[in-house]
Short mmCIF file of N, CA and C in Angstrom, two decimals:
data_model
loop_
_atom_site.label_atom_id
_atom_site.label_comp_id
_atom_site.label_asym_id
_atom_site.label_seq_id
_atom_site.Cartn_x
_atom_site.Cartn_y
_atom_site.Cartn_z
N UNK A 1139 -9.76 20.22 8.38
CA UNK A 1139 -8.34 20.33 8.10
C UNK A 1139 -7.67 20.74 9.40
N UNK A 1140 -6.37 19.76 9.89
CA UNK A 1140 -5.97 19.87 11.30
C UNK A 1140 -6.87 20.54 12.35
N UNK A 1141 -8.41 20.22 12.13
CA UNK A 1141 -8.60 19.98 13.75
C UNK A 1141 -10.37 21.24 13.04
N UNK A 1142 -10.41 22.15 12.14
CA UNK A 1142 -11.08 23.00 11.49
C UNK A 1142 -12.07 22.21 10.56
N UNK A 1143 -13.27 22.98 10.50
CA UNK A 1143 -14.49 22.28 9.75
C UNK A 1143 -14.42 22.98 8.65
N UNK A 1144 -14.63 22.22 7.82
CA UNK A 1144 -14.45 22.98 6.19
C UNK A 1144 -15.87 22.79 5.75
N UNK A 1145 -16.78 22.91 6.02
CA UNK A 1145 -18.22 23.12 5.69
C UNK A 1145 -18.76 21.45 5.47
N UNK A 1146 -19.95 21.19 5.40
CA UNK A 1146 -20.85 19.93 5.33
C UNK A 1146 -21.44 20.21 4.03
N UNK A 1147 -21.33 19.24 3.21
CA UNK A 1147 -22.38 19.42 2.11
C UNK A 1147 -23.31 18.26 1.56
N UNK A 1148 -24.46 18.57 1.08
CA UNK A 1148 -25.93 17.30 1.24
C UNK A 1148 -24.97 16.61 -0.74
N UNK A 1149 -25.61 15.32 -0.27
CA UNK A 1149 -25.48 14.59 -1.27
C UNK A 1149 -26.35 15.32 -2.61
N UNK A 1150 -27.16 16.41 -2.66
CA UNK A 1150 -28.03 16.83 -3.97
C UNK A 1150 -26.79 17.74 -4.09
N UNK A 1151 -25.69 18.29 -3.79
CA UNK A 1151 -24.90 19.37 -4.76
C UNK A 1151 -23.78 17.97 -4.71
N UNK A 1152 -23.67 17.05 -4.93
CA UNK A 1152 -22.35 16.18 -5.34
C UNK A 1152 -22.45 16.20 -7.00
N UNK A 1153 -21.13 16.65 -7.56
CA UNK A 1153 -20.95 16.55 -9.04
C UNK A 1153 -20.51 15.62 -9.67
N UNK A 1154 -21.13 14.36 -10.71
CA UNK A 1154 -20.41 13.46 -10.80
C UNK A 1154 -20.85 12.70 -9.84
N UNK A 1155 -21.39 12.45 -8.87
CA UNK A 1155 -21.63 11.35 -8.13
C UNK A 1155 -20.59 11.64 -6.52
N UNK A 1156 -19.78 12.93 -6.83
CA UNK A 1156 -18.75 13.20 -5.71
C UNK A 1156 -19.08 14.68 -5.77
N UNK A 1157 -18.79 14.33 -3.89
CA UNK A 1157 -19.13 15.83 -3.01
C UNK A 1157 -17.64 16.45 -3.40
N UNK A 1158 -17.25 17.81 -3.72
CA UNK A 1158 -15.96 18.45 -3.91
C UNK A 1158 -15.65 19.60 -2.74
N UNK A 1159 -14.34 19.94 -2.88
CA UNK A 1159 -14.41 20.77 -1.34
C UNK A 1159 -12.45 21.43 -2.29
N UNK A 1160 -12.78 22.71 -2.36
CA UNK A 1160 -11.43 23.61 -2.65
C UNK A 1160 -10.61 23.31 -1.57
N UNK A 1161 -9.42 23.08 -1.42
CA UNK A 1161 -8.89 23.01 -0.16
C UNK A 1161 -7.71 23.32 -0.33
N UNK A 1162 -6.86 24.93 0.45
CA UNK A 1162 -5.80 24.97 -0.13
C UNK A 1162 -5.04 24.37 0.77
N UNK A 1163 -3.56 23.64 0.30
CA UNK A 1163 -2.37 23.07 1.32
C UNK A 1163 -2.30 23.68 2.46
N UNK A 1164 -2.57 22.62 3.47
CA UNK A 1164 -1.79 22.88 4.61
C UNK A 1164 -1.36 21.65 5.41
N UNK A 1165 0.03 21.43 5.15
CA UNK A 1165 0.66 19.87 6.32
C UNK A 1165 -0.46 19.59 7.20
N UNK A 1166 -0.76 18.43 7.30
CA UNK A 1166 -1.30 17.99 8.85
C UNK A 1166 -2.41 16.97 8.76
N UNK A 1167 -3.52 17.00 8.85
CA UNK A 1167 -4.16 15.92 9.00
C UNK A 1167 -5.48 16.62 8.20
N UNK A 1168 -6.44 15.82 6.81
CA UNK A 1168 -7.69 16.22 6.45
C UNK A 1168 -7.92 15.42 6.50
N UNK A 1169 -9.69 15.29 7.25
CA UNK A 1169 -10.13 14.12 7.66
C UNK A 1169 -11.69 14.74 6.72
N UNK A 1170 -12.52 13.37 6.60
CA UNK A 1170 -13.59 13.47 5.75
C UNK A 1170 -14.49 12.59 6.74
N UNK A 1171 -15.58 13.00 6.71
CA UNK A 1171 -16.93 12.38 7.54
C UNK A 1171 -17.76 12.09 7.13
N UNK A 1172 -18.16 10.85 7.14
CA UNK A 1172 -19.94 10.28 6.21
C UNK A 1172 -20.98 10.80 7.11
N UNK A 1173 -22.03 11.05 7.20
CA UNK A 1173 -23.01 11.15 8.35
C UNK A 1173 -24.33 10.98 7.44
N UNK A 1174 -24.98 9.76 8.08
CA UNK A 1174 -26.81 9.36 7.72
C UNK A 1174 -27.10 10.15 8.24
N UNK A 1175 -28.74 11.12 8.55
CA UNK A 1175 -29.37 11.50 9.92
C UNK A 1175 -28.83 12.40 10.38
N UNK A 1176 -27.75 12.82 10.25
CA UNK A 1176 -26.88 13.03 11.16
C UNK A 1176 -25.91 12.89 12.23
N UNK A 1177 -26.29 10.99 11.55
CA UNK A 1177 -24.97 10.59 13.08
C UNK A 1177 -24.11 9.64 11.83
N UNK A 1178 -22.67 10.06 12.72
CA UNK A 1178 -21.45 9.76 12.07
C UNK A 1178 -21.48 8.14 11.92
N UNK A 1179 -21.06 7.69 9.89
CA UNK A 1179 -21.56 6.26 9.16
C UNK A 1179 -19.74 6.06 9.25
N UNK A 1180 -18.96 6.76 8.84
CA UNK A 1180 -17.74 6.66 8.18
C UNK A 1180 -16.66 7.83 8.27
N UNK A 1181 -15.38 7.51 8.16
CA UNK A 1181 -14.42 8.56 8.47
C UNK A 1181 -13.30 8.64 7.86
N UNK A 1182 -12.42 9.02 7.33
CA UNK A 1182 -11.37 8.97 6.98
C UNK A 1182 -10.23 9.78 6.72
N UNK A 1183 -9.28 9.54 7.38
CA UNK A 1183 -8.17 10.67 7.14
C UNK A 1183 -7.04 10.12 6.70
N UNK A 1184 -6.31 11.47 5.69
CA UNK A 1184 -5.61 11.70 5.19
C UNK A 1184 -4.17 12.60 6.04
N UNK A 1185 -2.61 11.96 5.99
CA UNK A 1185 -1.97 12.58 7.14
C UNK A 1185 -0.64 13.23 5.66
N UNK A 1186 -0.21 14.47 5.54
CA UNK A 1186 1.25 14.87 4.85
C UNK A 1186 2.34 14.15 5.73
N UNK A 1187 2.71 13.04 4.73
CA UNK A 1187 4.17 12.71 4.80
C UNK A 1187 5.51 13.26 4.91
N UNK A 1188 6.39 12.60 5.76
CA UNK A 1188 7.43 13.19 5.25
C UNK A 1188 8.33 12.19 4.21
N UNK A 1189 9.86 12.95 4.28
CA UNK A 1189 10.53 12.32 3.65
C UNK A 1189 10.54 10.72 3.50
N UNK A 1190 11.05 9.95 2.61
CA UNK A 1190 10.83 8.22 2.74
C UNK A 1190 12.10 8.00 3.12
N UNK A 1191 11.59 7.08 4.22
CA UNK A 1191 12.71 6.51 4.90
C UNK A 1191 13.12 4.69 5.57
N UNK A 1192 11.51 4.14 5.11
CA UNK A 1192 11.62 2.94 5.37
C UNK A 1192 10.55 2.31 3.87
N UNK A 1193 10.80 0.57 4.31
CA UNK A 1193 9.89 -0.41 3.31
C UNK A 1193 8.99 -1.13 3.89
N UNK A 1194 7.97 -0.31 4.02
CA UNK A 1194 6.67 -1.77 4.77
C UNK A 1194 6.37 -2.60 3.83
N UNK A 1195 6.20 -3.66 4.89
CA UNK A 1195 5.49 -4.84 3.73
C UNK A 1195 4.21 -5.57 4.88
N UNK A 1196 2.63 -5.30 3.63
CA UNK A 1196 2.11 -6.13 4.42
C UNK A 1196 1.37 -7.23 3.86
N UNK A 1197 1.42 -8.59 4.18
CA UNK A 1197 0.98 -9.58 3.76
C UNK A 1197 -0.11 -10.03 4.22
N UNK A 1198 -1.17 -10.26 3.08
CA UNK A 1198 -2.79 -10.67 3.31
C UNK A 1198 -2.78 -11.83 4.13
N UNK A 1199 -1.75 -12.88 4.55
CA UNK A 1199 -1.81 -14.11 4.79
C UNK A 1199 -0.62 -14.55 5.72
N UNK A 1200 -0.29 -15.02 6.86
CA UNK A 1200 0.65 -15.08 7.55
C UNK A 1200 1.16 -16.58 7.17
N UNK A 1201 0.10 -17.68 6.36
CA UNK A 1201 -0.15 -18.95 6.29
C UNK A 1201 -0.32 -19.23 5.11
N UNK A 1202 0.28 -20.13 4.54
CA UNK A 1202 -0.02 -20.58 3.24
C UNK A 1202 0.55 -21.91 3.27
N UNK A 1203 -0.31 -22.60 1.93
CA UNK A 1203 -0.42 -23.84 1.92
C UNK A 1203 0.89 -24.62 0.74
N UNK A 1204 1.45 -25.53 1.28
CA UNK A 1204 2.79 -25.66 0.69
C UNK A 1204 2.62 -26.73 -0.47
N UNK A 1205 1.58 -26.65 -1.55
CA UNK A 1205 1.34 -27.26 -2.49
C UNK A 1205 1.53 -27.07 -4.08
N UNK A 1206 2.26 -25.76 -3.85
CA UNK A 1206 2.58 -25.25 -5.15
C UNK A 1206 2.07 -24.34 -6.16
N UNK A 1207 1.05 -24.25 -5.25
CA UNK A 1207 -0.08 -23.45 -6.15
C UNK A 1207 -0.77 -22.50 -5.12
N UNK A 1208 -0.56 -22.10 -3.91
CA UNK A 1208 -1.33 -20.84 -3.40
C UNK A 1208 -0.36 -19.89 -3.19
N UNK A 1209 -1.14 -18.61 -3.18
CA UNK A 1209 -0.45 -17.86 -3.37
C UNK A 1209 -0.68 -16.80 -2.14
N UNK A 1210 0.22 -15.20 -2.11
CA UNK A 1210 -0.12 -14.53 -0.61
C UNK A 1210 0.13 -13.20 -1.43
N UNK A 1211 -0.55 -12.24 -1.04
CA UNK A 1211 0.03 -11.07 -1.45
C UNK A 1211 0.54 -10.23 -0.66
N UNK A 1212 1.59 -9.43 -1.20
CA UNK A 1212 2.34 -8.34 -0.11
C UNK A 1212 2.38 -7.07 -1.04
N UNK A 1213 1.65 -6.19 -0.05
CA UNK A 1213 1.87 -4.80 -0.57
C UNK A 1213 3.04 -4.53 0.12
N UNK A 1214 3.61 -3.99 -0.90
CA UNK A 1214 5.02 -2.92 -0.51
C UNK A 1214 4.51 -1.42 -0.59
N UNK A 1215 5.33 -0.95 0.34
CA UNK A 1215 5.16 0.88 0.64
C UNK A 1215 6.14 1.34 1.22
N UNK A 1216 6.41 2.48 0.01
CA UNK A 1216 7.43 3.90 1.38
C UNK A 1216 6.90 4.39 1.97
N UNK A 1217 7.27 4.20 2.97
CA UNK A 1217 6.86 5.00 4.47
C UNK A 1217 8.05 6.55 5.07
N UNK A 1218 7.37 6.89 5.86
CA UNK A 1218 8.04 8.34 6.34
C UNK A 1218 8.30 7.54 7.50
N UNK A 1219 9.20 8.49 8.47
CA UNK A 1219 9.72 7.85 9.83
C UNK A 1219 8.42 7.41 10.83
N UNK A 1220 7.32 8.29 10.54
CA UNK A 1220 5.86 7.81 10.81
C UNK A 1220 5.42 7.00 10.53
N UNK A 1221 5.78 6.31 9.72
CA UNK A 1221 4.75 4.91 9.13
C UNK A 1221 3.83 5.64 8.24
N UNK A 1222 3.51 6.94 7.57
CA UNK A 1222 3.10 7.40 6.72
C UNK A 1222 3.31 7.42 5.06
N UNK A 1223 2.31 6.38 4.15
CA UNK A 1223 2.77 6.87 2.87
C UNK A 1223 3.13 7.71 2.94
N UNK A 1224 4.58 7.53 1.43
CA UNK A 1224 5.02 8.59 0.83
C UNK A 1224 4.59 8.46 -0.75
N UNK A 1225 3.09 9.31 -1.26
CA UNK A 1225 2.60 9.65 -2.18
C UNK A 1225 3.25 9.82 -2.91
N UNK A 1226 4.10 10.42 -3.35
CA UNK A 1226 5.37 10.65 -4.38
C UNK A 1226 6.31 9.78 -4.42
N UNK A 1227 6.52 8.90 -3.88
CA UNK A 1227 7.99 8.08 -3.55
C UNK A 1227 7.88 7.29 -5.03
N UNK A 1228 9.05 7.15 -5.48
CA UNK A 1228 9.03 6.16 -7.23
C UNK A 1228 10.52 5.56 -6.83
N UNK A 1229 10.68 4.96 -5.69
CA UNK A 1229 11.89 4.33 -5.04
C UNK A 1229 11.60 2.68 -6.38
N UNK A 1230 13.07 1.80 -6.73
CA UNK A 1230 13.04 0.78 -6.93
C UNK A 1230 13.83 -0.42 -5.30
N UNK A 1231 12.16 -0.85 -5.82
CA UNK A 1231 12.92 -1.84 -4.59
C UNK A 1231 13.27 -3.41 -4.83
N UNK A 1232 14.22 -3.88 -4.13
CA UNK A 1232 14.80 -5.32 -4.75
C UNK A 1232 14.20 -6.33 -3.88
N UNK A 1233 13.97 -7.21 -4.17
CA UNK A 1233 13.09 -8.26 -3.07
C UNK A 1233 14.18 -9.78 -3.17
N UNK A 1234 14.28 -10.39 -2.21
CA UNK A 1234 14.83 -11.40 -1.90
C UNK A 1234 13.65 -12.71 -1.18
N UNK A 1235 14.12 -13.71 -2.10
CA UNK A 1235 12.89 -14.33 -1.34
C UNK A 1235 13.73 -15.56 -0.64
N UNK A 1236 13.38 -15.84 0.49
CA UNK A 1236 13.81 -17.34 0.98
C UNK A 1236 13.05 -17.90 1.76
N UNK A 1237 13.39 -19.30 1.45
CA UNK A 1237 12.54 -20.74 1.58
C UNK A 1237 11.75 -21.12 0.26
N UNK A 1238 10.32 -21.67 0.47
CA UNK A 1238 10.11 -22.43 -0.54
C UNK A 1238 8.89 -21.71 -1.10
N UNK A 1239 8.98 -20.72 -1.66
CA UNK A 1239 8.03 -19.45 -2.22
C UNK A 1239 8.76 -19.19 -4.06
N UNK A 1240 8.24 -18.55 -4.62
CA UNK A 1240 8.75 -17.31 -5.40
C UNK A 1240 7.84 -16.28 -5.54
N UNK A 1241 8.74 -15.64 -6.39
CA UNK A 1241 7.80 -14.22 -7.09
C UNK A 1241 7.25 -14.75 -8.16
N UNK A 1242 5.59 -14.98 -8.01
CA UNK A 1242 4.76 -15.19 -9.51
C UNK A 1242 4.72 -13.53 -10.14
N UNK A 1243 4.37 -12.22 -9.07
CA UNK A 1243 4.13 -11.62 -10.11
C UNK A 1243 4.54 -10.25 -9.41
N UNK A 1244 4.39 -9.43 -9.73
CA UNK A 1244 4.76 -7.54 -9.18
C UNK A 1244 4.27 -6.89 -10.21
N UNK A 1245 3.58 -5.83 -9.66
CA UNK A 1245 3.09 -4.23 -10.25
C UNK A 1245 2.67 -3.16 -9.36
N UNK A 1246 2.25 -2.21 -9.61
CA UNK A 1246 2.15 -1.17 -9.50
C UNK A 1246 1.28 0.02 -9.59
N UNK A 1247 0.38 -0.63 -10.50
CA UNK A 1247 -1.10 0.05 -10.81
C UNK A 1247 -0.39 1.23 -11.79
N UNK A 1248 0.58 1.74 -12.29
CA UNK A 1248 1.31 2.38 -13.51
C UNK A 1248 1.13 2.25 -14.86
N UNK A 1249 0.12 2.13 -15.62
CA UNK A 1249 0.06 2.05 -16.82
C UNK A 1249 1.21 1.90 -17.71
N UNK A 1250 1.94 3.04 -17.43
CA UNK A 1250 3.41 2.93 -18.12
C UNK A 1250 4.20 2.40 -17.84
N UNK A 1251 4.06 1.84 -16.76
CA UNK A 1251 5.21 0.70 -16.21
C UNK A 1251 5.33 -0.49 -17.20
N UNK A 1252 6.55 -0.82 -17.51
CA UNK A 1252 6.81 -1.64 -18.48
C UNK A 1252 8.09 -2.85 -18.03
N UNK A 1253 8.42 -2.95 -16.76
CA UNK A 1253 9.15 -3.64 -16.06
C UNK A 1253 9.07 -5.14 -16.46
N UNK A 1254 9.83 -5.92 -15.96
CA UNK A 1254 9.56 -7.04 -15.97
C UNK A 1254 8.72 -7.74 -14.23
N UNK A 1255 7.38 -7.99 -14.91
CA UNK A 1255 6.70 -8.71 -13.76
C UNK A 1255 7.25 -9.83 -13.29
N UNK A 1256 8.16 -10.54 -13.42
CA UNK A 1256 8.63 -11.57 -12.46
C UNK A 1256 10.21 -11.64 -12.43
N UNK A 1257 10.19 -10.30 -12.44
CA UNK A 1257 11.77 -10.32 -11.72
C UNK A 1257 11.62 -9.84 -10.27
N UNK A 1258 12.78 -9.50 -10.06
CA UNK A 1258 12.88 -8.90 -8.56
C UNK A 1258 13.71 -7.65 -8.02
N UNK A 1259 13.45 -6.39 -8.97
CA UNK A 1259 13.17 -5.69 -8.66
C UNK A 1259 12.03 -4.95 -9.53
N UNK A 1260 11.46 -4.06 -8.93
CA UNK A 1260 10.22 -3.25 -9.40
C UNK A 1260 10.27 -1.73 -8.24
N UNK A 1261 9.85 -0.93 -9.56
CA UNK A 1261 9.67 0.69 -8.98
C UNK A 1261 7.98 0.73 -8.37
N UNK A 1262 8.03 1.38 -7.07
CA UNK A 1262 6.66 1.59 -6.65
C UNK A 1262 5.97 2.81 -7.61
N UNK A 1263 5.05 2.88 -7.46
CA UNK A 1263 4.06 4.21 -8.24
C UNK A 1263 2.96 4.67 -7.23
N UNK A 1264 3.26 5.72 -7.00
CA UNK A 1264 2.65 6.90 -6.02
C UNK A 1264 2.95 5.94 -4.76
N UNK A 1265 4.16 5.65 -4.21
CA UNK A 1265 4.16 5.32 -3.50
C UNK A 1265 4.41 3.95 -2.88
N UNK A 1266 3.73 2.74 -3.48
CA UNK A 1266 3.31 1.57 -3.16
C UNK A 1266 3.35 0.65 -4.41
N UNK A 1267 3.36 -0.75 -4.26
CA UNK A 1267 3.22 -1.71 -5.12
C UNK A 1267 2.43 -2.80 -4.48
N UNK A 1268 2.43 -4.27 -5.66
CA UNK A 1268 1.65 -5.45 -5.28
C UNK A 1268 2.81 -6.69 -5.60
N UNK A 1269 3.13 -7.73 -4.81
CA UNK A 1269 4.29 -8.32 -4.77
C UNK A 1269 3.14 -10.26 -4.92
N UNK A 1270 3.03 -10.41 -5.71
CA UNK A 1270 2.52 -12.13 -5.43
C UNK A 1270 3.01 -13.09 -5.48
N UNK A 1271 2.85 -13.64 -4.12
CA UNK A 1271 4.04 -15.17 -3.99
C UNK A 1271 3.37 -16.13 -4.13
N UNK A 1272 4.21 -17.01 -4.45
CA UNK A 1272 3.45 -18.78 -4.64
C UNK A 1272 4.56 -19.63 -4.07
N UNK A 1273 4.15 -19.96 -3.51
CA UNK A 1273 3.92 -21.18 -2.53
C UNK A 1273 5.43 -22.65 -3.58
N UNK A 1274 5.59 -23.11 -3.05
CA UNK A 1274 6.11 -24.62 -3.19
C UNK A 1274 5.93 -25.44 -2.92
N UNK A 1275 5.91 -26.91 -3.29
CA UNK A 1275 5.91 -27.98 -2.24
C UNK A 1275 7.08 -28.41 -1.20
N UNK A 1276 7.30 -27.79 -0.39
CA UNK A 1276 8.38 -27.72 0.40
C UNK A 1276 7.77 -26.77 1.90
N UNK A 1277 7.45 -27.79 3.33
CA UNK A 1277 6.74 -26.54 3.81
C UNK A 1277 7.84 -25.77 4.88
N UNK A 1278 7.68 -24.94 5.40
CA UNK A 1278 8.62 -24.53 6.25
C UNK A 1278 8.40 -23.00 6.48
N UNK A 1279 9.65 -22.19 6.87
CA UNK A 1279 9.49 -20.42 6.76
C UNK A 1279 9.93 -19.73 5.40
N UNK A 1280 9.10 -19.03 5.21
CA UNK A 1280 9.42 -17.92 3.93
C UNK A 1280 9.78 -16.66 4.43
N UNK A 1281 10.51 -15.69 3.99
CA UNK A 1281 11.09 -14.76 4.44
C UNK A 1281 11.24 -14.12 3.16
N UNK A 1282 10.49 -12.62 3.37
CA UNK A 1282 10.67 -11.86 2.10
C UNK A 1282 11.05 -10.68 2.54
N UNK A 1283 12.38 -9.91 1.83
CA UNK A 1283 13.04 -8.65 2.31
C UNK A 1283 13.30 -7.81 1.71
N UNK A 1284 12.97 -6.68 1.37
CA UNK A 1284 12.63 -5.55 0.67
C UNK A 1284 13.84 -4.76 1.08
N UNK A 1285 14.46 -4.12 -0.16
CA UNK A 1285 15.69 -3.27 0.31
C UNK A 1285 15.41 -1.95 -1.35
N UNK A 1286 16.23 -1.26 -0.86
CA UNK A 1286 16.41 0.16 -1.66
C UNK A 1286 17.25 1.16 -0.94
N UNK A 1287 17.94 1.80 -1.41
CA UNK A 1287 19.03 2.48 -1.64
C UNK A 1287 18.42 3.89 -0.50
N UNK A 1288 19.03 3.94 0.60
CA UNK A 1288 18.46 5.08 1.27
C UNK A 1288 17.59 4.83 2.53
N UNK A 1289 16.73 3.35 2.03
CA UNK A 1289 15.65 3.28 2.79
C UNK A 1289 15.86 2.45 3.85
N UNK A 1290 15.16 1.79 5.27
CA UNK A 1290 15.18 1.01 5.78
C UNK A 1290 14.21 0.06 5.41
N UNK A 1291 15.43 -1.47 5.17
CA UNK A 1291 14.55 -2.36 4.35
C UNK A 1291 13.10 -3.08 5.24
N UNK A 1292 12.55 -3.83 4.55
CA UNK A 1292 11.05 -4.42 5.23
C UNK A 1292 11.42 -6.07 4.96
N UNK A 1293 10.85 -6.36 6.27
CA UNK A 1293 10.84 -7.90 5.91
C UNK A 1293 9.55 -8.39 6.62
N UNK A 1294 9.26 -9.35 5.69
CA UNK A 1294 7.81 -10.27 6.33
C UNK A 1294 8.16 -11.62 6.28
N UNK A 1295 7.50 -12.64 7.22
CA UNK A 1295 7.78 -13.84 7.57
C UNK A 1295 6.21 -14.64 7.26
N UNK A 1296 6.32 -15.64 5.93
CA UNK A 1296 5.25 -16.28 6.00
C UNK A 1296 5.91 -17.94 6.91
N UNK A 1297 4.86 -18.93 6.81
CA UNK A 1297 4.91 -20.03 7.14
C UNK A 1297 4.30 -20.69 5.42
N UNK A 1298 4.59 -21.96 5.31
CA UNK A 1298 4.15 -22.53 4.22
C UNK A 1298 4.24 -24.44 4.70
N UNK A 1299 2.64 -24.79 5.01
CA UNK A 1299 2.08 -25.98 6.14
C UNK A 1299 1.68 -27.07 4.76
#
């Protein structure tokens, strides 16, 4: 935790199949370490956000095929002025699509979310959503732009060949 070792523990005390670790709040960076042997397999950290202030969008596919039927996905996310999820953020965001795409589908991973999946707007949940486009027969640039009230909007640029 910011920069401090919070103890190592062997895979025989993991409960559930997961190693646990008390950890009380503190802003900044907790990072987690795999180690085989003893030499480092895996890593991962976790950074406290701040306030939300922008809309990333990132798309699995810069390229798609203009036949009517493929599709690209774009995660949407609030971000902090860092480029840091914002874990809490339940912002609704409105999407605009242009060229020869639509919205097949949007969610959220929300159980209770009860929105309409192929409209255009949708509330993120803890943060983030899933946006799926399809394609047209028409090829050219797609341009998808994410806006919400407060935030700085996101835009991504597919091609469709």
């Amino acid at each position: 935790l910011n920069g401090r070792d919070l103890g190592t523990k062997k895979r025989a005390e993991a409960r559930g199949g997961m190693l646990v670790w008390e950890v009380p709040f503190e802003a900044g960076t907790l990072t987690a370490i795999g180690k085989k042997e003893g030499l480092e397999v895996c890593r991962y950290a976790v950074q406290t956000a701040g306030g939300a202030a922008a809309i990333r969008l990132t798309a699995d596919a810069k390229t798609i095929r203009a036949d009517g039927r493929d599709v690209c996905e774009i995660e949407f996310a609030v971000t902090d002025e860092k480029g840091i999820l914002v874990p809490d953020a339940d912002n609704r965001i409105a999407f605009t699509v242009s060229g020869s795409a639509k919205i097949l589908g949007l969610g959220n991973g929300d159980p209770a979310c009860h929105e309409d999946h192929q409209g255009t707007v949708y509330p993120v949940y803890e943060g983030r959503g899933l946006l799926i486009l399809q394609s047209q027969k028409e090829p050219g640039t797609i341009e998808i732009l994410a806006a919400a009230e407060g935030l700085r909007p996101g835009r991504v640029t597919l091609t469709a060949e």
